[in-house]
XYZ file of N, CA and C in Angstrom:
285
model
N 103.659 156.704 93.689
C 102.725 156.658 94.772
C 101.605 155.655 94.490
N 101.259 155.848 93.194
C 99.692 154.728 92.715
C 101.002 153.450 93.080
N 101.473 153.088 92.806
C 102.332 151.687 92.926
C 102.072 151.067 93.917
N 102.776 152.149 95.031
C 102.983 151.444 96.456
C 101.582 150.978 96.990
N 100.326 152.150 96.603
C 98.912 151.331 96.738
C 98.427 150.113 96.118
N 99.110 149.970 94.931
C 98.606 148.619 94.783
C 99.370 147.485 95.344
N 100.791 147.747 95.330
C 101.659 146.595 96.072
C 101.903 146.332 97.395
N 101.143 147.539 98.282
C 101.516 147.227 100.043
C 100.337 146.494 100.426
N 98.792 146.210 99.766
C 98.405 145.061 100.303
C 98.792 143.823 100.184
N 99.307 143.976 98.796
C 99.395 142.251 98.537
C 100.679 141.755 99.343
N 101.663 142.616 99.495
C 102.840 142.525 100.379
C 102.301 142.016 102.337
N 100.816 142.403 102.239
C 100.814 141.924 103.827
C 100.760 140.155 103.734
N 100.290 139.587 103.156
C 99.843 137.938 103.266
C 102.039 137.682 103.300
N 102.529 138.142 102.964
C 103.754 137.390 102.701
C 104.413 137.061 104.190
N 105.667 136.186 103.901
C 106.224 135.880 104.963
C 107.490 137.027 105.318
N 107.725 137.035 106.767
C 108.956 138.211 107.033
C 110.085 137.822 105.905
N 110.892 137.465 105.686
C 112.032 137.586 104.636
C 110.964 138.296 103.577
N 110.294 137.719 102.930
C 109.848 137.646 101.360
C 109.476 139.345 101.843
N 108.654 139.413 102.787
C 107.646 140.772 102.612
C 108.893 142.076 103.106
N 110.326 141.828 103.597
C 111.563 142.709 103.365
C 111.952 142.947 102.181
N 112.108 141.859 101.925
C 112.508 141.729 100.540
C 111.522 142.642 99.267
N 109.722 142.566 99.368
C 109.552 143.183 98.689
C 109.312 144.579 98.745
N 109.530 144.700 100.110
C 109.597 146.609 100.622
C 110.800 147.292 99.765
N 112.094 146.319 100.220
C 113.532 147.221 99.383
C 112.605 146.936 98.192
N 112.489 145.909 96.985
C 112.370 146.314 95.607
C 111.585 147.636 96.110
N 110.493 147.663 96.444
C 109.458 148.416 95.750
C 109.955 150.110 96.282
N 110.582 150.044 96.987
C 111.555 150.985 97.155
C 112.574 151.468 96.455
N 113.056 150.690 95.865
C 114.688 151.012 94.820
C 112.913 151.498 93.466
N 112.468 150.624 93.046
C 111.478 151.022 91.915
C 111.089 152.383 92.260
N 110.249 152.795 93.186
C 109.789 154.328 93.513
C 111.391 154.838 93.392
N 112.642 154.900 93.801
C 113.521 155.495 94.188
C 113.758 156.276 92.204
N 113.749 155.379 91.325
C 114.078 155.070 89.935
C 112.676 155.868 89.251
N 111.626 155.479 89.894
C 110.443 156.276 88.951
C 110.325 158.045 89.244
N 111.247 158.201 90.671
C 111.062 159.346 90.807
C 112.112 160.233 90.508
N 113.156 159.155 89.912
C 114.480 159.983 89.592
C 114.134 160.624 87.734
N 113.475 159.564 87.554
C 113.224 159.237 85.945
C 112.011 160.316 86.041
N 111.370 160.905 86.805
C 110.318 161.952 87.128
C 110.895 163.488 86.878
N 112.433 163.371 88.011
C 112.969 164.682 88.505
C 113.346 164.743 87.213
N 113.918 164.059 86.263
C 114.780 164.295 85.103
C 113.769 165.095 84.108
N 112.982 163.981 83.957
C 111.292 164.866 83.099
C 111.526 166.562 82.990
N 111.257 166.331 84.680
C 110.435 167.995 84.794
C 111.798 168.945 84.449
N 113.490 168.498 85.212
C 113.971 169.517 84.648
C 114.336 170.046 83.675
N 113.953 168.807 82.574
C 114.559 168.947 80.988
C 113.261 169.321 80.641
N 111.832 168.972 81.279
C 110.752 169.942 80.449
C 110.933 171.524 80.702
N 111.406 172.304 81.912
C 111.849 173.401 82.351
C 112.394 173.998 81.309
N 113.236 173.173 81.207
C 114.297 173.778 80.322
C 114.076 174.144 79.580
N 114.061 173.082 78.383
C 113.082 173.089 77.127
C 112.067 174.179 76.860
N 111.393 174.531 78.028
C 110.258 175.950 77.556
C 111.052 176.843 77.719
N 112.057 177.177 78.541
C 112.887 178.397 78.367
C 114.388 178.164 77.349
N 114.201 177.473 76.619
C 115.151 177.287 76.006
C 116.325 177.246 76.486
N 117.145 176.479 77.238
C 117.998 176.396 77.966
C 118.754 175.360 77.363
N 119.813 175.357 77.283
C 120.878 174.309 76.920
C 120.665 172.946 77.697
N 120.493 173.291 79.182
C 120.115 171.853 79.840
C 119.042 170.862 79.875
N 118.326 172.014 79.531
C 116.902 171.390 78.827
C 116.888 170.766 77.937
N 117.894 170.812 77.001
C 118.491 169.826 75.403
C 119.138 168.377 76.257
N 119.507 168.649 77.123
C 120.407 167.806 77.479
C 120.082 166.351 78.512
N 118.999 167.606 79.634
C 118.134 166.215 80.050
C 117.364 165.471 79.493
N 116.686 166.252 78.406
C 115.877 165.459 77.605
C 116.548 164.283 76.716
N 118.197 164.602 76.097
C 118.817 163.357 75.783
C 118.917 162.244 76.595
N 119.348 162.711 78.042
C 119.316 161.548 78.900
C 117.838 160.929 79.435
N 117.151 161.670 79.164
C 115.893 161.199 79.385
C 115.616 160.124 78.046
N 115.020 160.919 76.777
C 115.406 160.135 75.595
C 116.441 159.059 76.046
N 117.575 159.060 75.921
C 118.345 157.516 76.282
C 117.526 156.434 77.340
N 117.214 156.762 78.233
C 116.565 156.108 79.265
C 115.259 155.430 78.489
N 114.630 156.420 77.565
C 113.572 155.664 76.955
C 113.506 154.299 76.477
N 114.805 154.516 75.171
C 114.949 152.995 74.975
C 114.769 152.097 75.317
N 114.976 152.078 76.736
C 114.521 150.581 77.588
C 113.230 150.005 77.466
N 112.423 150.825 77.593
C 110.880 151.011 77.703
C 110.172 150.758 76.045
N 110.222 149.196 75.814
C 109.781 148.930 74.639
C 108.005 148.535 74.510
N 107.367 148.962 73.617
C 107.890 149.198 72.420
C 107.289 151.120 72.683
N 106.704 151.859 72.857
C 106.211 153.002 72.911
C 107.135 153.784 73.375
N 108.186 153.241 74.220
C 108.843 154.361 74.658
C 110.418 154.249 73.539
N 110.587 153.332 73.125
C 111.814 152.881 72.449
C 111.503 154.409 70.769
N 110.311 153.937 70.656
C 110.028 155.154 69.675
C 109.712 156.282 69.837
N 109.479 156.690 71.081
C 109.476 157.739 71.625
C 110.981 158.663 71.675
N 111.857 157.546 72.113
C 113.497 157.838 72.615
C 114.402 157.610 71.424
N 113.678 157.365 70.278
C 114.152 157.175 69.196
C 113.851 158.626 68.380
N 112.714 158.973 68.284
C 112.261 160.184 68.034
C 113.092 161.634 68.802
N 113.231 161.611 69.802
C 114.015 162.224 70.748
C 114.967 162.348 70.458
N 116.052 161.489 70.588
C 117.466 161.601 70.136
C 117.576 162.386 68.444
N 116.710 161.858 67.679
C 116.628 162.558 66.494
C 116.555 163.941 66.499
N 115.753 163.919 67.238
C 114.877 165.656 66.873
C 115.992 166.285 67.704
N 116.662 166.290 69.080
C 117.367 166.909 69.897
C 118.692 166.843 69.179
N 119.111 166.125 68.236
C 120.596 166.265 67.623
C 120.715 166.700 66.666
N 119.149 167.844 65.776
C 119.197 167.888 64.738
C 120.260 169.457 64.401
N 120.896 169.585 63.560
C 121.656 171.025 63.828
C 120.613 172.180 63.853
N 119.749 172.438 63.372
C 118.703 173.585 63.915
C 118.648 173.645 65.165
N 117.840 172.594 65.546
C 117.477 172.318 67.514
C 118.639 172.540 67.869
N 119.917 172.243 67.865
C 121.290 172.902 68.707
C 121.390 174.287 68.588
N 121.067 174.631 67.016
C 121.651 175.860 67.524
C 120.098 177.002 67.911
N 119.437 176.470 68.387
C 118.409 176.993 68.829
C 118.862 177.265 70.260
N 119.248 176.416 70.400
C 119.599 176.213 72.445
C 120.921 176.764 72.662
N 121.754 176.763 71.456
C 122.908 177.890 71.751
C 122.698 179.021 71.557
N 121.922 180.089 70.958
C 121.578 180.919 70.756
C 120.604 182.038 72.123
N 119.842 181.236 72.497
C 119.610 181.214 73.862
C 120.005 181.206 74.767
């Protein structure tokens, strides 16, 4: 939401193609920040109730990190660690 406020003024000076053009990006981007959002919250869900899926979004979340260098790469590096460790599994199977 903060995004689209900063990018729908500067999007008015543009010309019709260009200013279509930057509605879809900024659209597919919100579409991606809010998917990368939904994933968050259901693997944080999880995670407090100890839920198996909660291990699981958080890997795919973790994976997704990587991209996001350099803070998130160690973040998603940290993640994958800690979520594959055999304790943490069998914490979430046990549950």
């Amino acid at each position: 939401m903060l995004i689209s406020l900063f990018f729908l003024p500067a999007m008015a000076w543009l010309y019709d193609y260009a200013r279509t053009g930057a509605a879809w990006g900024l659209s597919i981007l919100l579409f991606f920040i809010g998917t990368y959002l939904l994933v968050s919250l259901i693997g944080g869900i999880g995670l407090l109730n100890g839920r198996e899926y909660g291990r699981l979004f958080s890997l795919y979340q973790a994976g997704a990190s990587l991209l996001l260098f350099p803070l998130g790469t160690a973040a998603g590096i940290f993640g994958l660690i800690y979520l594959n460790r055999q304790d943490t599994r069998m914490y979430f199977k046990i549950l």
